[in-house]
PDB file of C-alpha atoms and ligand atoms in Angstrom:
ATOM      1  CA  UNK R   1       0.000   0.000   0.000  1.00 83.00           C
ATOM      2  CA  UNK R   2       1.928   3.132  -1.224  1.00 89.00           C
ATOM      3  CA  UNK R   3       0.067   6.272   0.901  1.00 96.00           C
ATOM      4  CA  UNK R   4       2.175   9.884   1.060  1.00 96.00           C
ATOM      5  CA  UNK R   5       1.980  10.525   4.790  1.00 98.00           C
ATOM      6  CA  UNK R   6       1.411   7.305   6.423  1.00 98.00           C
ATOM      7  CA  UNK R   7       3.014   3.748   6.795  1.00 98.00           C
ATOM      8  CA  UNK R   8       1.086   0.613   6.602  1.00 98.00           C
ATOM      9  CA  UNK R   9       2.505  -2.981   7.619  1.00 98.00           C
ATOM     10  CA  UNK R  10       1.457  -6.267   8.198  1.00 98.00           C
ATOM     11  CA  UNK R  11       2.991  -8.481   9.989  1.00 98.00           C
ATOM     12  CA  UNK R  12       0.999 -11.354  11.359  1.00 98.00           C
ATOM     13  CA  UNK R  13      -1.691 -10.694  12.745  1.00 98.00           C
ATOM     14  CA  UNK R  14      -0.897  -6.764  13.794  1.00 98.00           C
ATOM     15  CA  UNK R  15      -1.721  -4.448  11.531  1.00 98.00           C
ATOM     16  CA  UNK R  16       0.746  -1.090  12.247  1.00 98.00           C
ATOM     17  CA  UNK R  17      -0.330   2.417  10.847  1.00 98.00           C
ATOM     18  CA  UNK R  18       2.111   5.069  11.165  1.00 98.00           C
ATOM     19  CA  UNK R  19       1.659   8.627  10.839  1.00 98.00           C
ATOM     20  CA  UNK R  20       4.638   9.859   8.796  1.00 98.00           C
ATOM     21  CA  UNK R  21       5.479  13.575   8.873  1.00 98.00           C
ATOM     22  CA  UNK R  22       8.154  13.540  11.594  1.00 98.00           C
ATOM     23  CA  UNK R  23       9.357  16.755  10.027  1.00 97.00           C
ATOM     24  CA  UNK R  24       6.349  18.457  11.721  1.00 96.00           C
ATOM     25  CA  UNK R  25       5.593  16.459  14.493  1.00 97.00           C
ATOM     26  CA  UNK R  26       2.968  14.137  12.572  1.00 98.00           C
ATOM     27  CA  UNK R  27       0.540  17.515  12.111  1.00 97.00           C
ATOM     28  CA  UNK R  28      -2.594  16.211  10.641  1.00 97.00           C
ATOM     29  CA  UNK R  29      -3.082  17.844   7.293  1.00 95.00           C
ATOM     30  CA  UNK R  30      -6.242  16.672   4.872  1.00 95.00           C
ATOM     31  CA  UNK R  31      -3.612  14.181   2.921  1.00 96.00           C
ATOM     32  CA  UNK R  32      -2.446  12.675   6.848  1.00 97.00           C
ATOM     33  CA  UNK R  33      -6.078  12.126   7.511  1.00 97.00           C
ATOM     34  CA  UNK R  34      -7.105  11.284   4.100  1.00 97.00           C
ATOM     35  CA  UNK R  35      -4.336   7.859   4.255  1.00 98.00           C
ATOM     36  CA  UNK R  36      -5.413   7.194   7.653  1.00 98.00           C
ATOM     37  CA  UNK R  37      -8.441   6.655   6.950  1.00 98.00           C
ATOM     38  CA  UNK R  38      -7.353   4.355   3.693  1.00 98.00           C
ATOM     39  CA  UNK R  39      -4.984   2.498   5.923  1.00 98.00           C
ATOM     40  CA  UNK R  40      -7.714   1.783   8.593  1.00 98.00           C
ATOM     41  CA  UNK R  41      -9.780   0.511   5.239  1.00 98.00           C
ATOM     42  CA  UNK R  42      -6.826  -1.655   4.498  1.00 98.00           C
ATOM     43  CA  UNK R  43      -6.703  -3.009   7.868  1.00 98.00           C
ATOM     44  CA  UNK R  44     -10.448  -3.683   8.027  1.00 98.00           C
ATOM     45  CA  UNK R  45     -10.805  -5.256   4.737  1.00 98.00           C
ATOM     46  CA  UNK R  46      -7.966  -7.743   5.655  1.00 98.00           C
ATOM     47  CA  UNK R  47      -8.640 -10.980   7.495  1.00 97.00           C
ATOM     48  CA  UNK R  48      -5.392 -11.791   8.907  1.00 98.00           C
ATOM     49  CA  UNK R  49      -5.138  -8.103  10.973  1.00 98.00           C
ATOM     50  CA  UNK R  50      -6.889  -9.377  14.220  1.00 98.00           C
ATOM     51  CA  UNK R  51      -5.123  -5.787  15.790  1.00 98.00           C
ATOM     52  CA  UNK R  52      -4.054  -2.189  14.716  1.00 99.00           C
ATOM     53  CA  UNK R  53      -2.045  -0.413  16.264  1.00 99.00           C
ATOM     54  CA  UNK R  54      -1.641   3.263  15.300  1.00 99.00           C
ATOM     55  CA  UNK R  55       2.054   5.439  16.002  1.00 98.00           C
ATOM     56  CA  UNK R  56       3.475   8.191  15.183  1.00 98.00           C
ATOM     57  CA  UNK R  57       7.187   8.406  13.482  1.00 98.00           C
ATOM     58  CA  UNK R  58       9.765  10.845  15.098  1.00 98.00           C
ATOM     59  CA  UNK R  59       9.826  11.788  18.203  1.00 98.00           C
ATOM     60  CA  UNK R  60       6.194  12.903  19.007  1.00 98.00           C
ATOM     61  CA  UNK R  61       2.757  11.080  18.341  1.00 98.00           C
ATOM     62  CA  UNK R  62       1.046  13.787  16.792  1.00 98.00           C
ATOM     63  CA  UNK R  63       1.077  18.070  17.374  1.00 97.00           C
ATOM     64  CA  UNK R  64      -2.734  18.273  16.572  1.00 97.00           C
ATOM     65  CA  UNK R  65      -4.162  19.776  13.528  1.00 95.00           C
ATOM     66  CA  UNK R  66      -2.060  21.337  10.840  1.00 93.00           C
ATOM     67  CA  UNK R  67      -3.057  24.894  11.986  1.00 85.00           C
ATOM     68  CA  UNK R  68      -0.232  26.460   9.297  1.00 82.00           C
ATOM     69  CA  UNK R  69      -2.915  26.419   6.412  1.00 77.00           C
ATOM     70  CA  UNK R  70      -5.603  27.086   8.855  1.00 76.00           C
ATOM     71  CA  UNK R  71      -4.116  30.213   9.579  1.00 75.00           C
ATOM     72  CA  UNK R  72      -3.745  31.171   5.812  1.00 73.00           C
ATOM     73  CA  UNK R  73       0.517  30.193   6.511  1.00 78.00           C
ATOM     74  CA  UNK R  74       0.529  27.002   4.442  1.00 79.00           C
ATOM     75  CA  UNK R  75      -1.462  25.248   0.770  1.00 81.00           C
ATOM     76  CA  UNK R  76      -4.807  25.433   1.144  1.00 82.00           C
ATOM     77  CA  UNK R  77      -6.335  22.519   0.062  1.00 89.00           C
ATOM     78  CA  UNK R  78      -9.963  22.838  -1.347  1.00 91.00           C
ATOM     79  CA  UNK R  79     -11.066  20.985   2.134  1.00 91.00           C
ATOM     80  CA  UNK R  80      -9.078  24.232   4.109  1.00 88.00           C
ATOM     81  CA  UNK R  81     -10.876  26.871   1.536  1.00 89.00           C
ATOM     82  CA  UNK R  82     -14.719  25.828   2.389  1.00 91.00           C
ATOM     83  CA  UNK R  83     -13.807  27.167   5.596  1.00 90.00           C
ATOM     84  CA  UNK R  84     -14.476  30.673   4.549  1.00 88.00           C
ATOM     85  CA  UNK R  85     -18.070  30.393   5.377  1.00 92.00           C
ATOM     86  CA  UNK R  86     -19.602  28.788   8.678  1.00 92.00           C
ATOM     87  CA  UNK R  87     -21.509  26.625   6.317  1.00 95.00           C
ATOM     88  CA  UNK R  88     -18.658  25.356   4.790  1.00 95.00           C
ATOM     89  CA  UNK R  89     -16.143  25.111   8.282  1.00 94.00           C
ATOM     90  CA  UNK R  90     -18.883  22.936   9.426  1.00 96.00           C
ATOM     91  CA  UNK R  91     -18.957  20.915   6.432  1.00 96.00           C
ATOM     92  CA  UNK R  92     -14.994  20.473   6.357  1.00 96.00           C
ATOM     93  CA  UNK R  93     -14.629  19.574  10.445  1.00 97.00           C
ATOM     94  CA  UNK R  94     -17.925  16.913  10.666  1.00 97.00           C
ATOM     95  CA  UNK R  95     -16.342  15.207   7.265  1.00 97.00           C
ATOM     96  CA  UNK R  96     -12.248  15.211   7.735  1.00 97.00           C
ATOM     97  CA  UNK R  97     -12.198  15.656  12.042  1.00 97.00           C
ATOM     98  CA  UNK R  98     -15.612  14.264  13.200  1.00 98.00           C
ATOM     99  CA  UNK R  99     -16.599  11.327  11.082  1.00 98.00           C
ATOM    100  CA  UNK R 100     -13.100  10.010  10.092  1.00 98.00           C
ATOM    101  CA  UNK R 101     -12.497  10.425  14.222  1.00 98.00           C
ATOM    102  CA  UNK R 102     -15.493   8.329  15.222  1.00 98.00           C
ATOM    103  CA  UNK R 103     -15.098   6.043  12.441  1.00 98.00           C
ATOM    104  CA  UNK R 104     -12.075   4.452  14.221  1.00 98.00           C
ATOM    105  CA  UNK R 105     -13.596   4.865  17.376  1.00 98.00           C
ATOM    106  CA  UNK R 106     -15.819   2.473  15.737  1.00 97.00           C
ATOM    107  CA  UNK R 107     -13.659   0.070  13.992  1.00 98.00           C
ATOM    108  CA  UNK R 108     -14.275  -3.262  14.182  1.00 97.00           C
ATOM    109  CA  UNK R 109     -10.624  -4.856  15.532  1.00 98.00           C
ATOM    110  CA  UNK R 110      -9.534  -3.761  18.637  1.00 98.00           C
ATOM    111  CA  UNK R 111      -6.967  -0.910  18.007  1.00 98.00           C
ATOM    112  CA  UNK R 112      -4.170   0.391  20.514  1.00 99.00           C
ATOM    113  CA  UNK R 113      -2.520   3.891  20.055  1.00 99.00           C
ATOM    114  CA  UNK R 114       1.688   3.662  21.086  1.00 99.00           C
ATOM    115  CA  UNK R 115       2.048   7.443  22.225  1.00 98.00           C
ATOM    116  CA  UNK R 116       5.526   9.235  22.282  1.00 98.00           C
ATOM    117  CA  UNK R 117       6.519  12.966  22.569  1.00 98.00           C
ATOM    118  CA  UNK R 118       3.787  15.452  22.088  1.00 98.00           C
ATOM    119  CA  UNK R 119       0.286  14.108  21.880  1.00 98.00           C
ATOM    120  CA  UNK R 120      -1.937  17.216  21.320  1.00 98.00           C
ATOM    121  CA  UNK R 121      -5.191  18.573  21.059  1.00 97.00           C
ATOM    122  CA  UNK R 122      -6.483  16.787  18.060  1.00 98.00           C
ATOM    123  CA  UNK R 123      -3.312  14.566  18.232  1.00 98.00           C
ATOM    124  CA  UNK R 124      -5.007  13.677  21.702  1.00 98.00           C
ATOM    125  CA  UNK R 125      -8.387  13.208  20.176  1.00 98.00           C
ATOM    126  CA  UNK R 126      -6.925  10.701  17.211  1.00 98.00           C
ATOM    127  CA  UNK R 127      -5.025   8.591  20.500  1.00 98.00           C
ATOM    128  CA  UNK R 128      -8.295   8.491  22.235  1.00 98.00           C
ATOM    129  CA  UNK R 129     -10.157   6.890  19.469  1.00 98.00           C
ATOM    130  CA  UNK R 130      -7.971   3.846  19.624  1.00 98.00           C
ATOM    131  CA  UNK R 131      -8.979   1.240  22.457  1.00 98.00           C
ATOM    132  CA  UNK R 132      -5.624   0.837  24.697  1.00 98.00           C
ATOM    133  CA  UNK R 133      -3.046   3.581  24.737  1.00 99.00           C
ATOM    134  CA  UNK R 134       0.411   2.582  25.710  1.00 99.00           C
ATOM    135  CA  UNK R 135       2.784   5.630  26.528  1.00 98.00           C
ATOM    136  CA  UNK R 136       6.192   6.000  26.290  1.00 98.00           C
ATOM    137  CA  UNK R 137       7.859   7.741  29.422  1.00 98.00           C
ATOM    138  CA  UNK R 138       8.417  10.960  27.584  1.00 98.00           C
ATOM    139  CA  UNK R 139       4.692  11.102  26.571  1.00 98.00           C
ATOM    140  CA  UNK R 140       3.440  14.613  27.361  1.00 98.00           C
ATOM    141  CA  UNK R 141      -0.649  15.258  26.589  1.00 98.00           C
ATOM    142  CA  UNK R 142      -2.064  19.005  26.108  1.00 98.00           C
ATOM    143  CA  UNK R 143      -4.532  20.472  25.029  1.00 97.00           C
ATOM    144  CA  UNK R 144      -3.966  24.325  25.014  1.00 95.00           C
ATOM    145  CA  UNK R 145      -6.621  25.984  22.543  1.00 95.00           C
ATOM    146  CA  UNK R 146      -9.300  27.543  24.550  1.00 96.00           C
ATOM    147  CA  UNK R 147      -6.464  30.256  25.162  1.00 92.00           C
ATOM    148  CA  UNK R 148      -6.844  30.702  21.670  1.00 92.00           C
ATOM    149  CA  UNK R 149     -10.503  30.680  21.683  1.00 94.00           C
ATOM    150  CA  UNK R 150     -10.961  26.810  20.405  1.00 95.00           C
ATOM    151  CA  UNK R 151     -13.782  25.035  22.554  1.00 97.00           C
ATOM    152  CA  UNK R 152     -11.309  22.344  22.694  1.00 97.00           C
ATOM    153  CA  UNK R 153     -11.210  20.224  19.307  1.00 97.00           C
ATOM    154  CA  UNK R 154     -14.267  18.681  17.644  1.00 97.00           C
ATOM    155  CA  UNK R 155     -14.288  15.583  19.893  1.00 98.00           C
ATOM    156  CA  UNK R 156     -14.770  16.263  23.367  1.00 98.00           C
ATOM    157  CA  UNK R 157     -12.497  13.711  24.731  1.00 98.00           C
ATOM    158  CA  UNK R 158     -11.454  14.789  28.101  1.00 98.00           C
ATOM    159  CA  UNK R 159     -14.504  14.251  30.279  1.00 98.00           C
ATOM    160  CA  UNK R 160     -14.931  10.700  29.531  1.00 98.00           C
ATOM    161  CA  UNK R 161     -10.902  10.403  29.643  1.00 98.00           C
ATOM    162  CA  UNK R 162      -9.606  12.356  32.734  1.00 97.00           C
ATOM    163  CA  UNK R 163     -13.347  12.847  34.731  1.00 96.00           C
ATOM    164  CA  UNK R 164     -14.862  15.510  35.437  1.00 97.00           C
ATOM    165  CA  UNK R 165     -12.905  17.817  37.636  1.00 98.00           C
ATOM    166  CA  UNK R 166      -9.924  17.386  36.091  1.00 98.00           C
ATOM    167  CA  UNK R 167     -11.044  17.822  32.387  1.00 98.00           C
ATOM    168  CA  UNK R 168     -11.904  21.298  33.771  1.00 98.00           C
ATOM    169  CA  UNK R 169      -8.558  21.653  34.870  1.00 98.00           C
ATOM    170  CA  UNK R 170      -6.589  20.303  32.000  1.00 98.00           C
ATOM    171  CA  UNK R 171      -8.780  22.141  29.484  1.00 98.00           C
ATOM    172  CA  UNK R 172      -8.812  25.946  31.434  1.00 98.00           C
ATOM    173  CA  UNK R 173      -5.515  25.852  32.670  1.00 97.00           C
ATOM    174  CA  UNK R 174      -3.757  24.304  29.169  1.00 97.00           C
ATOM    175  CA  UNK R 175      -1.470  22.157  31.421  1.00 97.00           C
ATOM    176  CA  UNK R 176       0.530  19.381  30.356  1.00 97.00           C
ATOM    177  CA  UNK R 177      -0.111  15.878  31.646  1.00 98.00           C
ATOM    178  CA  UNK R 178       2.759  13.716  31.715  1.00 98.00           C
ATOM    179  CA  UNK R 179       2.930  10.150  30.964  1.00 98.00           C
ATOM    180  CA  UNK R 180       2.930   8.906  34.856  1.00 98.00           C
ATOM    181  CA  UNK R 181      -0.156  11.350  35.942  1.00 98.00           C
ATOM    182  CA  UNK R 182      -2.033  10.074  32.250  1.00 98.00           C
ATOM    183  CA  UNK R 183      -1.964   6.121  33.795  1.00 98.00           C
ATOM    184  CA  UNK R 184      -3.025   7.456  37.031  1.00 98.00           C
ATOM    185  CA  UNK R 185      -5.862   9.051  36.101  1.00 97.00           C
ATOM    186  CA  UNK R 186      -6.126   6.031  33.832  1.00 97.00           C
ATOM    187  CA  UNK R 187      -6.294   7.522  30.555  1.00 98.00           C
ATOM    188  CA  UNK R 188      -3.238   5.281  29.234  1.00 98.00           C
ATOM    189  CA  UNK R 189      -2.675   1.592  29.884  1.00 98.00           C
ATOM    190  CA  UNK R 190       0.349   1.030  30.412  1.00 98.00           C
ATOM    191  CA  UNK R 191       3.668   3.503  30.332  1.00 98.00           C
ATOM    192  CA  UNK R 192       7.090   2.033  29.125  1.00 98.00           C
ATOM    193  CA  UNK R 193      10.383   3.454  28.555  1.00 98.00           C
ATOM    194  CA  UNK R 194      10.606   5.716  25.635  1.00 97.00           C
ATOM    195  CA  UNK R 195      12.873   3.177  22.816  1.00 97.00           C
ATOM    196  CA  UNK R 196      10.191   0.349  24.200  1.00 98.00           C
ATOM    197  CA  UNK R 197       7.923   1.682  23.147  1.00 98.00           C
ATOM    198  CA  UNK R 198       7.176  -0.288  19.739  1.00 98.00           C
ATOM    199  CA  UNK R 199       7.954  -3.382  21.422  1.00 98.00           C
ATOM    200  CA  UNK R 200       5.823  -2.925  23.941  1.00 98.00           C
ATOM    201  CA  UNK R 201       2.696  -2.202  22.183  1.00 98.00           C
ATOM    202  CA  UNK R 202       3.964  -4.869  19.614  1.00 98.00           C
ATOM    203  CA  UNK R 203       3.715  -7.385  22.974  1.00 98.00           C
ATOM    204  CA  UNK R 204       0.028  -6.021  23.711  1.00 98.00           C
ATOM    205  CA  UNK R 205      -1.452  -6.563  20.668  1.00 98.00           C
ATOM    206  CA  UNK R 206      -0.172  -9.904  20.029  1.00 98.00           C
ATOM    207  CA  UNK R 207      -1.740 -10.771  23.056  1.00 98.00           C
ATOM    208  CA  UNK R 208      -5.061  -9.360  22.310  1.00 98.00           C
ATOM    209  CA  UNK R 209      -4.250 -11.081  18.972  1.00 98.00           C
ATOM    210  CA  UNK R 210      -5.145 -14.445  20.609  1.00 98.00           C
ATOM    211  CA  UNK R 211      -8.487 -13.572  21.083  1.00 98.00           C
ATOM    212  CA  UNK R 212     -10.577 -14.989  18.290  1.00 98.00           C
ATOM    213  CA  UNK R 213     -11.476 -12.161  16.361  1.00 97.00           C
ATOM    214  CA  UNK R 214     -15.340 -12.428  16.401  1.00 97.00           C
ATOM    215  CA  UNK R 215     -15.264 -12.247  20.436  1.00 98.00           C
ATOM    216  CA  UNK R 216     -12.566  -9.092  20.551  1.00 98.00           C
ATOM    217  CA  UNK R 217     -15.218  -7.227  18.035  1.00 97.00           C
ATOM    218  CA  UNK R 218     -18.226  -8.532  19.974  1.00 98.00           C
ATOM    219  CA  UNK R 219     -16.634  -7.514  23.818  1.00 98.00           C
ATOM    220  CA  UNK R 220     -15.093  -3.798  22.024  1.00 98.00           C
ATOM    221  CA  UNK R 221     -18.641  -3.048  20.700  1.00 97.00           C
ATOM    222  CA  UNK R 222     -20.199  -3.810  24.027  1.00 98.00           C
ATOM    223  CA  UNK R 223     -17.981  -1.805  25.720  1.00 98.00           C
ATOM    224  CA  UNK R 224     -18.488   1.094  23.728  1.00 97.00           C
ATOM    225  CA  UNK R 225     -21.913   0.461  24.004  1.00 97.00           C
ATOM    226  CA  UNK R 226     -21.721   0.579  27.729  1.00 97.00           C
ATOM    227  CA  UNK R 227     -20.476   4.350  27.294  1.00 96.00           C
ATOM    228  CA  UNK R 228     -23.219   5.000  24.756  1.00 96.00           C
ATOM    229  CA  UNK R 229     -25.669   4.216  27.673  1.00 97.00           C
ATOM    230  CA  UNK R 230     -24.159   7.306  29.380  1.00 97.00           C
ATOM    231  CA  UNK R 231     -24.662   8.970  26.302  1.00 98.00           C
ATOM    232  CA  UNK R 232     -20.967   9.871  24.994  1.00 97.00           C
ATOM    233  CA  UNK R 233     -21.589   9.893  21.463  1.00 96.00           C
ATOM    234  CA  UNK R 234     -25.017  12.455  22.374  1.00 97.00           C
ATOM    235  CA  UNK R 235     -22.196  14.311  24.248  1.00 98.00           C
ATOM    236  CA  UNK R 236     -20.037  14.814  21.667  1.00 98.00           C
ATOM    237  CA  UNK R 237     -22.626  15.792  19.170  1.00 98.00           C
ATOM    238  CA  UNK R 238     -23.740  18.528  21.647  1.00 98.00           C
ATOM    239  CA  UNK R 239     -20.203  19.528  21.810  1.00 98.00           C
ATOM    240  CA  UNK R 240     -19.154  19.422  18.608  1.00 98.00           C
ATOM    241  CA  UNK R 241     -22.090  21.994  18.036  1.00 97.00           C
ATOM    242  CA  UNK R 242     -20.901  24.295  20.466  1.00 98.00           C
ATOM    243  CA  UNK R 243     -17.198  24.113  19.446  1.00 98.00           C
ATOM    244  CA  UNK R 244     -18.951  25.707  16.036  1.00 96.00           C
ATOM    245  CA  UNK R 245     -21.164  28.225  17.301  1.00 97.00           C
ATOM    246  CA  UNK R 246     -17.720  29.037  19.090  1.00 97.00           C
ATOM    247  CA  UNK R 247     -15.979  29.072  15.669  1.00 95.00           C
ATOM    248  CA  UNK R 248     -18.384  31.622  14.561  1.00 95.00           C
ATOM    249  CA  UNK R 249     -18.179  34.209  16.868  1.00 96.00           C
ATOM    250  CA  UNK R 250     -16.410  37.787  17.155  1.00 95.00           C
ATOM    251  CA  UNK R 251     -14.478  36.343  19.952  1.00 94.00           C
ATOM    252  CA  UNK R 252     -13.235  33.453  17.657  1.00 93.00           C
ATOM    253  CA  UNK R 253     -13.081  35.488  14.156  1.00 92.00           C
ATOM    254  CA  UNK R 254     -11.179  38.641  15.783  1.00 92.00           C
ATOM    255  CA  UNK R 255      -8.368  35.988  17.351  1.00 90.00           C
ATOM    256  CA  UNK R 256      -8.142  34.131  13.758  1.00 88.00           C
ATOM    257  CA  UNK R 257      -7.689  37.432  11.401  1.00 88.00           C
ATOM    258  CA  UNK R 258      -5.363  38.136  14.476  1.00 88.00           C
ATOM    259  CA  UNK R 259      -3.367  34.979  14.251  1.00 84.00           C
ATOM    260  CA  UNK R 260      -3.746  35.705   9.928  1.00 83.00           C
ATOM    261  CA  UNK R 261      -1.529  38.103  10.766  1.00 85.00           C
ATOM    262  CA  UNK R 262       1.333  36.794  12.270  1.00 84.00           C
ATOM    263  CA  UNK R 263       4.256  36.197  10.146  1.00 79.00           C
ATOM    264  CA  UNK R 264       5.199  32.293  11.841  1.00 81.00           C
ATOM    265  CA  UNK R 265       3.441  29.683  14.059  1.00 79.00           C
ATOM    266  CA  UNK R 266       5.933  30.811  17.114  1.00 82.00           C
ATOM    267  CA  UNK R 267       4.331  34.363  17.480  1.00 82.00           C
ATOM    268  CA  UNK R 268       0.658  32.483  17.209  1.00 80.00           C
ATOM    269  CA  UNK R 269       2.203  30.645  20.012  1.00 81.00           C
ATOM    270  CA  UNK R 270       3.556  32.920  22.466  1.00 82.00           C
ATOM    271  CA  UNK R 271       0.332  35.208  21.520  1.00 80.00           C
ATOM    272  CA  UNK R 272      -1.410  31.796  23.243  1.00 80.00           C
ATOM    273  CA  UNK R 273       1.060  31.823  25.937  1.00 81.00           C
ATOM    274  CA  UNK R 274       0.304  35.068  27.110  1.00 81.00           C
ATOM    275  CA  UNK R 275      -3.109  34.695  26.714  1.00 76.00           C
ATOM    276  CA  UNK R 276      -2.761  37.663  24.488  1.00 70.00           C
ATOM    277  CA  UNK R 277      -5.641  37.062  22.157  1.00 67.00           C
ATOM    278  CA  UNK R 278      -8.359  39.830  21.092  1.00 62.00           C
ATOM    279  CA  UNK R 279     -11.791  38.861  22.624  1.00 62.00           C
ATOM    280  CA  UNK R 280     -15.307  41.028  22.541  1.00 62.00           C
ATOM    281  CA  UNK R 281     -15.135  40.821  26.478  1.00 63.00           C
ATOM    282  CA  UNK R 282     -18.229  38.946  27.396  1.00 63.00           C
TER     283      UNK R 282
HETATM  284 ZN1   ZN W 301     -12.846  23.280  14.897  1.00 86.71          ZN
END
């Protein structure tokens, strides 16, 4: 399987998908997300994957979303120019972030993220989709948008990840969790050192591998299903409307012509570290 931004291999019955733009930390661009999605196809279609396990190439998992051509700093693809219009921002984050995100929340074979480096925002949404996370000891997770207006990312992840209280925290504040508080608060499985990592995960899956594959599915939908009876799919619906009501107003559109304006990602940066972003005051 030949894909631009992503590895695929087989071997046995694993299944390994690897996000391949070290260069920028494994930002998901429309082509990263496009061959995801193709290798998750791949892995589905194929009998002899009983397990997938997703990772990230370089030193960090993945930085989030590709903000440079969000910001008007990088190619816009024809996905990244609908989002002139509300109608058409909506239309570009339920296709490429929401549906492609759920989607392998929903695939069939059990799936388990290996996490290294930097796993965040939406970086932190694509780990949470898989069904085990193991972290490697330099594993940091963030998710530091609302300081630059974001209601978080299109999946609201952190409720159902961290609990309550502490979602609030992590979200507000912008804080880093590190590898060691992520298993205690049992968002991660299991944390390993850092050049385990592969092996690690490898070790997991084959395990899971002996399974037979009808029971894994059956026991991972059920599960899931057992979260859908506390309504987390309803919940992220509800969010991922107010993340685009948020989008849309003067709060959000002042702080992107803002960012538009910047010559390079590190001033749209420490403009978020300062918490230096216009807002209509309310
Ligand atoms: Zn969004």
């Amino acid at each position: 399987m030949d894909l631009a931004t992503v590895l695929y291999e087989v071997d046995g019955p694993v299944a390994t998908i690897t996000m391949n733009r070290p260069e920028v930390a494994n930002a998901q661009d429309t082509a990263l997300i496009d061959d995801l999605d193709a290798a998750f196809d791949a892995a589905d279609a194929d009998d002899s994957v009983r397990v997938v396990v997703l990772a990230g190439a370089g030193r960090h998992f993945s930085s989030g979303h590709d903000l440079k051509a969000l910001v008007g700093q990088g190619e816009a693809d024809e996905w990244v120019r609908l989002r002139e219009t509300p109608e058409g921002k909506r239309r570009h984050e339920q296709v490429m972030y929401f549906d492609r995100c759920v989607k392998i929340y929903h695939f069939r074979k059990p799936t388990i993220a290996a996490v290294q480096g930097s796993c965040i925002a939406a970086g932190l949404m694509l780990a949470c989709m898989c069904d085990l996370i193991v972290a490697a000891e330099d594993a940091v997770f963030q998710n530091p948008v609302l300081r630059m207006t974001g209601a978080g990312v299109e999946l609201l992840v952190e409720p159902w990840e961290l609990g309550i209280r502490k979602a609030k925290e992590f979200l507000l504040t912008g804080d880093r969790i590190d590898a060691a508080e992520a298993w205690r608060l049992g968002m991660v499985n299991r944390v390993v050192p850092t050049g385990n990592l592969m092996e690690a995960t490898r070790e997991m899956a084959d395990k899971i591998a002996l399974v037979p594959p009808v029971t894994a599915q059956v026991v991972k939908d059920t599960i899931n299903h057992t979260f859908e009876l506390m309504g987390k799919e309803q919940a992220w619906k509800y969010h991922f409307i107010a993340h685009h009501w948020m989008h849309n107003t003067a709060t959000a559109q002042g702080a992107l012509a803002e960012r538009q304006s910047r010559s390079s990602m590190k001033d749209v940066f420490a403009d978020r570290d300062r918490g230096d972003v216009p807002t209509t005051g309310h």
